[in-house]
Amino acid sequence: MSQAQPRFLERIGLARSSRRSSSHGGELSLDRPVASLHSDPTCGAVDSAGLHSNGVSTPAGEPSVESELARYLPQLSRMGEQLRQTSSQIENSVVDVCNSFQSIAEHAKATVGRSQAFLREGDSGPAQAGSFDGLLSQCSQTLVRVLNATEESGEISRRAIDRIRQMDAASEKITAALEQLEEIARGNKIMALNARIEAARAGEAGAGFGVVAVEVAVQTERSQKVTATVTDLIVELRGLAASTLKDLQQMTARDAARVEQCRREVDDSLQKLQNAHGEMKTMLSDMSQDGEALAGEIGSAIRGMQFQDRVSQRIAHVVEDLAHLHTRLAERFGTENGGNLADDSGFSTYTMVEERVVAGLADAESAAGDVELF
Amino acid sequence: MRKVLIVDDSVSMRQMVSFTLRQGGFEVIEAEHGQDALNKLQGTAVDLMITDLNMPVMDGIALIQNARKLPAMKTKPILMLTTEGLASKKEQGKAAGATGWIVKPFDPDKLLLTIARVLP
């Protein structure tokens, strides 16, 4: 309140006489009707000589009660307008907050819905096609099939190695048999030579036997050549088999190591995926609970924000009373001398442009939100 | 989805009630005073009406009296949601045809529970 106002109100008997009716919260009542102030000897009405009818004189040079009242009357309207604007600004702020809450609640609701749908899908028993558990299971099965196929290839390689070893063993036996054939051939050659010697000793009678002996020697020679060729081929074949065997053994050993490593990595990855999925489900469950809690907290905030409705109503009642007071005082004292109170120190506490506009004190100034760097 | 008409001259109160009801799964239409509400009731069937008491143009009591004359609103629940708590005002509301009286500020959960109780 200004310094000027209390003195003035005291002079006209209003400073401590205003009270609110206990039965009508919205109405302002005076101890006595304003219209009767002028004629009531107890309230300081002023006579033509500047003396109050209750004996208190108006100090020389001070304006009369009527002129002071008339001067302050416009301010009553302006104060009412200040209150109306304040109420409106509070309401606009609450509406903005409500809009934000609406948006927050919708987002929270959508998040809760998605989380719960995801969790329901995960809890619906066996892994469903398309669900995360289903995809994880499919992925696991595919990887197991690939590993099994690789292991089967290794098994085939191992069987091939065994067969090559068996073939090598057979080749070794063939070589041994060829050595026996060579031994037989050498025996036959000696036998053919002895036969030719014996045929020569027999003379004419042994001539035919000598021809046969020569032929046996020739055939034995041919047999030895064939045996030598087969022996060479067997040696070459065993060499190829040995190198193939070596390659296969290396490949099988390498594949076995790789398969084992892959299996460990796949198991590890699947386990990590499973763990991550579990953590995600826990997180979504927490988010869902948080979303529900948020909705509850917004409900509490809405209850709290309704103070604005009550404040608005009370302000409206005060504004209405101010209007009544203005009307009554204007009817009694007139408004012809009312005007700008810029020079009154009692009305100089406004800090916002909106306030000064309403009070008629506005000057060139910045509006809310303006930024100026110096 | 059940439809509720909210009548209040305060934008913020309409928003707060609307917000609460939408979260509760209701469709909401709004009116800013009694006459506006009556106009909307002419073209729209609602399952419930929630109205303030003191409003410009037409107050809540007059609105209820007029709404009860409409065939579609004869048996529909109507709740008063107001800062007024005087027994005499409540009696006026009851006599006009109000189903219930809620004094502001309202608790969102309690409002939804009350609606669940009065809706058939």
PDB file of N, CA and C in Angstrom, chain A residues 23 91 94-96 98-99 101-103 105-106 109 295 298-303 305-310 313 317, chain B residues 8-13 15-20 22-25 52 54 81-83 86 103-108:
ATOM      1  N   SER A  23     -20.918 -13.873   5.794  1.00  0.00           N
ATOM      2  CA  SER A  23     -21.901 -14.717   5.137  1.00  0.00           C
ATOM      3  C   SER A  23     -21.813 -14.647   3.622  1.00  0.00           C
ATOM      4  N   GLU A  91      -4.414 -18.037 -15.317  1.00  0.00           N
ATOM      5  CA  GLU A  91      -5.191 -19.065 -16.024  1.00  0.00           C
ATOM      6  C   GLU A  91      -4.469 -19.533 -17.278  1.00  0.00           C
ATOM      7  N   VAL A  94      -1.750 -21.883 -16.317  1.00  0.00           N
ATOM      8  CA  VAL A  94      -2.271 -23.199 -15.931  1.00  0.00           C
ATOM      9  C   VAL A  94      -2.706 -23.980 -17.169  1.00  0.00           C
ATOM     10  N   VAL A  95      -3.306 -23.269 -18.125  1.00  0.00           N
ATOM     11  CA  VAL A  95      -3.715 -23.940 -19.375  1.00  0.00           C
ATOM     12  C   VAL A  95      -2.474 -24.496 -20.091  1.00  0.00           C
ATOM     13  N   ASP A  96      -1.402 -23.695 -20.127  1.00  0.00           N
ATOM     14  CA  ASP A  96      -0.159 -24.177 -20.758  1.00  0.00           C
ATOM     15  C   ASP A  96       0.373 -25.415 -20.040  1.00  0.00           C
ATOM     16  N   CYS A  98      -1.317 -27.479 -18.279  1.00  0.00           N
ATOM     17  CA  CYS A  98      -2.250 -28.583 -18.566  1.00  0.00           C
ATOM     18  C   CYS A  98      -1.946 -29.212 -19.918  1.00  0.00           C
ATOM     19  N   ASN A  99      -1.700 -28.335 -20.912  1.00  0.00           N
ATOM     20  CA  ASN A  99      -1.365 -28.859 -22.240  1.00  0.00           C
ATOM     21  C   ASN A  99      -0.111 -29.707 -22.182  1.00  0.00           C
ATOM     22  N   PHE A 101       1.039 -31.282 -19.566  1.00  0.00           N
ATOM     23  CA  PHE A 101       0.703 -32.523 -18.871  1.00  0.00           C
ATOM     24  C   PHE A 101       0.005 -33.503 -19.810  1.00  0.00           C
ATOM     25  N   GLN A 102      -0.878 -32.939 -20.636  1.00  0.00           N
ATOM     26  CA  GLN A 102      -1.607 -33.787 -21.590  1.00  0.00           C
ATOM     27  C   GLN A 102      -0.611 -34.514 -22.493  1.00  0.00           C
ATOM     28  N   SER A 103       0.347 -33.733 -22.983  1.00  0.00           N
ATOM     29  CA  SER A 103       1.355 -34.297 -23.888  1.00  0.00           C
ATOM     30  C   SER A 103       2.208 -35.338 -23.151  1.00  0.00           C
ATOM     31  N   ALA A 105       1.441 -37.023 -20.494  1.00  0.00           N
ATOM     32  CA  ALA A 105       0.621 -38.195 -20.168  1.00  0.00           C
ATOM     33  C   ALA A 105       0.409 -39.079 -21.388  1.00  0.00           C
ATOM     34  N   GLU A 106       0.187 -38.457 -22.554  1.00  0.00           N
ATOM     35  CA  GLU A 106      -0.018 -39.254 -23.774  1.00  0.00           C
ATOM     36  C   GLU A 106       1.245 -40.034 -24.128  1.00  0.00           C
ATOM     37  N   LYS A 109       1.607 -42.777 -21.645  1.00  0.00           N
ATOM     38  CA  LYS A 109       0.620 -43.831 -21.901  1.00  0.00           C
ATOM     39  C   LYS A 109       1.060 -44.700 -23.076  1.00  0.00           C
ATOM     40  N   ALA A 295       1.537 -40.978 -14.280  1.00  0.00           N
ATOM     41  CA  ALA A 295       0.121 -40.631 -14.466  1.00  0.00           C
ATOM     42  C   ALA A 295      -0.508 -40.263 -13.121  1.00  0.00           C
ATOM     43  N   ILE A 298       0.726 -36.840 -12.075  1.00  0.00           N
ATOM     44  CA  ILE A 298       0.056 -35.786 -12.841  1.00  0.00           C
ATOM     45  C   ILE A 298      -1.337 -35.529 -12.251  1.00  0.00           C
ATOM     46  N   GLY A 299      -1.987 -36.632 -11.841  1.00  0.00           N
ATOM     47  CA  GLY A 299      -3.296 -36.483 -11.198  1.00  0.00           C
ATOM     48  C   GLY A 299      -3.212 -35.602  -9.956  1.00  0.00           C
ATOM     49  N   SER A 300      -2.151 -35.834  -9.152  1.00  0.00           N
ATOM     50  CA  SER A 300      -1.967 -35.020  -7.942  1.00  0.00           C
ATOM     51  C   SER A 300      -1.702 -33.570  -8.312  1.00  0.00           C
ATOM     52  N   ALA A 301      -0.894 -33.381  -9.376  1.00  0.00           N
ATOM     53  CA  ALA A 301      -0.577 -32.017  -9.804  1.00  0.00           C
ATOM     54  C   ALA A 301      -1.837 -31.297 -10.266  1.00  0.00           C
ATOM     55  N   ILE A 302      -2.728 -32.022 -10.928  1.00  0.00           N
ATOM     56  CA  ILE A 302      -3.980 -31.414 -11.402  1.00  0.00           C
ATOM     57  C   ILE A 302      -4.816 -30.949 -10.220  1.00  0.00           C
ATOM     58  N   ARG A 303      -4.824 -31.768  -9.191  1.00  0.00           N
ATOM     59  CA  ARG A 303      -5.567 -31.362  -7.996  1.00  0.00           C
ATOM     60  C   ARG A 303      -4.950 -30.076  -7.436  1.00  0.00           C
ATOM     61  N   MET A 305      -3.227 -27.814  -9.031  1.00  0.00           N
ATOM     62  CA  MET A 305      -3.366 -26.648  -9.913  1.00  0.00           C
ATOM     63  C   MET A 305      -4.743 -25.996  -9.842  1.00  0.00           C
ATOM     64  N   GLN A 306      -5.688 -26.711  -9.252  1.00  0.00           N
ATOM     65  CA  GLN A 306      -7.027 -26.116  -9.192  1.00  0.00           C
ATOM     66  C   GLN A 306      -7.110 -24.916  -8.258  1.00  0.00           C
ATOM     67  N   PHE A 307      -5.960 -24.666  -7.564  1.00  0.00           N
ATOM     68  CA  PHE A 307      -5.936 -23.453  -6.749  1.00  0.00           C
ATOM     69  C   PHE A 307      -6.247 -22.254  -7.643  1.00  0.00           C
ATOM     70  N   GLN A 308      -5.818 -22.353  -8.909  1.00  0.00           N
ATOM     71  CA  GLN A 308      -6.005 -21.237  -9.841  1.00  0.00           C
ATOM     72  C   GLN A 308      -7.485 -20.903 -10.005  1.00  0.00           C
ATOM     73  N   ASP A 309      -8.313 -21.945 -10.066  1.00  0.00           N
ATOM     74  CA  ASP A 309      -9.750 -21.707 -10.239  1.00  0.00           C
ATOM     75  C   ASP A 309     -10.307 -20.963  -9.028  1.00  0.00           C
ATOM     76  N   ARG A 310      -9.877 -21.380  -7.861  1.00  0.00           N
ATOM     77  CA  ARG A 310     -10.351 -20.716  -6.642  1.00  0.00           C
ATOM     78  C   ARG A 310      -9.830 -19.281  -6.571  1.00  0.00           C
ATOM     79  N   GLN A 313     -11.677 -17.119  -8.982  1.00  0.00           N
ATOM     80  CA  GLN A 313     -13.017 -16.759  -8.506  1.00  0.00           C
ATOM     81  C   GLN A 313     -12.949 -15.677  -7.430  1.00  0.00           C
ATOM     82  N   HIS A 317     -14.430 -11.913  -7.523  1.00  0.00           N
ATOM     83  CA  HIS A 317     -15.319 -11.322  -6.514  1.00  0.00           C
ATOM     84  C   HIS A 317     -14.779  -9.975  -6.039  1.00  0.00           C
TER      85      HIS A 317
ATOM     86  N   ASP B   8     -18.003 -25.397 -18.098  1.00  0.00           N
ATOM     87  CA  ASP B   8     -17.324 -24.524 -17.118  1.00  0.00           C
ATOM     88  C   ASP B   8     -16.826 -23.301 -17.874  1.00  0.00           C
ATOM     89  N   ASP B   9     -16.952 -22.131 -17.245  1.00  0.00           N
ATOM     90  CA  ASP B   9     -16.469 -20.927 -17.922  1.00  0.00           C
ATOM     91  C   ASP B   9     -14.957 -20.770 -17.792  1.00  0.00           C
ATOM     92  N   SER B  10     -14.342 -21.575 -16.955  1.00  0.00           N
ATOM     93  CA  SER B  10     -12.885 -21.513 -16.798  1.00  0.00           C
ATOM     94  C   SER B  10     -12.222 -22.492 -17.766  1.00  0.00           C
ATOM     95  N   VAL B  11     -11.385 -21.950 -18.659  1.00  0.00           N
ATOM     96  CA  VAL B  11     -10.708 -22.800 -19.641  1.00  0.00           C
ATOM     97  C   VAL B  11      -9.835 -23.827 -18.926  1.00  0.00           C
ATOM     98  N   SER B  12      -9.144 -23.372 -17.893  1.00  0.00           N
ATOM     99  CA  SER B  12      -8.220 -24.284 -17.212  1.00  0.00           C
ATOM    100  C   SER B  12      -8.970 -25.424 -16.526  1.00  0.00           C
ATOM    101  N   MET B  13     -10.123 -25.106 -15.922  1.00  0.00           N
ATOM    102  CA  MET B  13     -10.893 -26.173 -15.272  1.00  0.00           C
ATOM    103  C   MET B  13     -11.396 -27.164 -16.312  1.00  0.00           C
ATOM    104  N   GLN B  15     -10.005 -27.862 -19.041  1.00  0.00           N
ATOM    105  CA  GLN B  15      -8.861 -28.666 -19.476  1.00  0.00           C
ATOM    106  C   GLN B  15      -8.507 -29.733 -18.450  1.00  0.00           C
ATOM    107  N   MET B  16      -8.540 -29.354 -17.171  1.00  0.00           N
ATOM    108  CA  MET B  16      -8.158 -30.317 -16.140  1.00  0.00           C
ATOM    109  C   MET B  16      -9.166 -31.464 -16.066  1.00  0.00           C
ATOM    110  N   VAL B  17     -10.444 -31.120 -16.176  1.00  0.00           N
ATOM    111  CA  VAL B  17     -11.470 -32.179 -16.141  1.00  0.00           C
ATOM    112  C   VAL B  17     -11.349 -33.036 -17.411  1.00  0.00           C
ATOM    113  N   SER B  18     -11.161 -32.371 -18.551  1.00  0.00           N
ATOM    114  CA  SER B  18     -11.020 -33.113 -19.817  1.00  0.00           C
ATOM    115  C   SER B  18      -9.849 -34.067 -19.747  1.00  0.00           C
ATOM    116  N   PHE B  19      -8.727 -33.551 -19.260  1.00  0.00           N
ATOM    117  CA  PHE B  19      -7.525 -34.370 -19.157  1.00  0.00           C
ATOM    118  C   PHE B  19      -7.807 -35.622 -18.328  1.00  0.00           C
ATOM    119  N   THR B  20      -8.434 -35.394 -17.164  1.00  0.00           N
ATOM    120  CA  THR B  20      -8.728 -36.519 -16.270  1.00  0.00           C
ATOM    121  C   THR B  20      -9.640 -37.536 -16.960  1.00  0.00           C
ATOM    122  N   ARG B  22     -10.209 -37.973 -20.234  1.00  0.00           N
ATOM    123  CA  ARG B  22      -9.570 -38.648 -21.384  1.00  0.00           C
ATOM    124  C   ARG B  22      -8.648 -39.754 -20.896  1.00  0.00           C
ATOM    125  N   GLN B  23      -7.925 -39.471 -19.801  1.00  0.00           N
ATOM    126  CA  GLN B  23      -7.060 -40.514 -19.245  1.00  0.00           C
ATOM    127  C   GLN B  23      -7.907 -41.692 -18.757  1.00  0.00           C
ATOM    128  N   GLY B  24      -9.149 -41.406 -18.374  1.00  0.00           N
ATOM    129  CA  GLY B  24     -10.042 -42.461 -17.914  1.00  0.00           C
ATOM    130  C   GLY B  24     -10.768 -43.159 -19.056  1.00  0.00           C
ATOM    131  N   GLY B  25     -10.479 -42.775 -20.283  1.00  0.00           N
ATOM    132  CA  GLY B  25     -11.047 -43.464 -21.441  1.00  0.00           C
ATOM    133  C   GLY B  25     -12.354 -42.883 -21.959  1.00  0.00           C
ATOM    134  N   ASP B  52     -20.356 -26.650 -13.984  1.00  0.00           N
ATOM    135  CA  ASP B  52     -20.035 -25.689 -12.927  1.00  0.00           C
ATOM    136  C   ASP B  52     -21.351 -25.025 -12.500  1.00  0.00           C
ATOM    137  N   ASN B  54     -21.598 -21.379 -11.092  1.00  0.00           N
ATOM    138  CA  ASN B  54     -21.625 -19.967 -11.474  1.00  0.00           C
ATOM    139  C   ASN B  54     -20.948 -19.756 -12.819  1.00  0.00           C
ATOM    140  N   LEU B  81     -19.956 -29.594 -10.490  1.00  0.00           N
ATOM    141  CA  LEU B  81     -18.567 -29.507 -10.039  1.00  0.00           C
ATOM    142  C   LEU B  81     -18.288 -28.029  -9.793  1.00  0.00           C
ATOM    143  N   THR B  82     -18.267 -27.641  -8.513  1.00  0.00           N
ATOM    144  CA  THR B  82     -18.240 -26.224  -8.181  1.00  0.00           C
ATOM    145  C   THR B  82     -17.467 -25.963  -6.894  1.00  0.00           C
ATOM    146  N   THR B  83     -17.043 -24.724  -6.717  1.00  0.00           N
ATOM    147  CA  THR B  83     -16.397 -24.356  -5.455  1.00  0.00           C
ATOM    148  C   THR B  83     -17.450 -24.132  -4.361  1.00  0.00           C
ATOM    149  N   LEU B  86     -22.389 -24.582  -0.120  1.00  0.00           N
ATOM    150  CA  LEU B  86     -23.539 -24.286   0.743  1.00  0.00           C
ATOM    151  C   LEU B  86     -24.642 -25.325   0.580  1.00  0.00           C
ATOM    152  N   VAL B 103     -17.438 -30.765  -4.798  1.00  0.00           N
ATOM    153  CA  VAL B 103     -16.854 -29.461  -4.482  1.00  0.00           C
ATOM    154  C   VAL B 103     -15.387 -29.437  -4.944  1.00  0.00           C
ATOM    155  N   LYS B 104     -15.051 -28.400  -5.717  1.00  0.00           N
ATOM    156  CA  LYS B 104     -13.678 -28.233  -6.181  1.00  0.00           C
ATOM    157  C   LYS B 104     -12.780 -27.848  -5.004  1.00  0.00           C
ATOM    158  N   PRO B 105     -11.497 -28.176  -5.014  1.00  0.00           N
ATOM    159  CA  PRO B 105     -10.816 -28.894  -6.084  1.00  0.00           C
ATOM    160  C   PRO B 105     -11.145 -30.390  -6.068  1.00  0.00           C
ATOM    161  N   PHE B 106     -11.212 -30.968  -7.252  1.00  0.00           N
ATOM    162  CA  PHE B 106     -11.568 -32.385  -7.331  1.00  0.00           C
ATOM    163  C   PHE B 106     -10.304 -33.245  -7.358  1.00  0.00           C
ATOM    164  N   ASP B 107     -10.454 -34.465  -6.863  1.00  0.00           N
ATOM    165  CA  ASP B 107      -9.377 -35.443  -6.956  1.00  0.00           C
ATOM    166  C   ASP B 107      -9.639 -36.282  -8.213  1.00  0.00           C
ATOM    167  N   PRO B 108      -8.680 -36.328  -9.143  1.00  0.00           N
ATOM    168  CA  PRO B 108      -8.931 -37.019 -10.413  1.00  0.00           C
ATOM    169  C   PRO B 108      -9.436 -38.457 -10.235  1.00  0.00           C
TER     170      PRO B 108
END
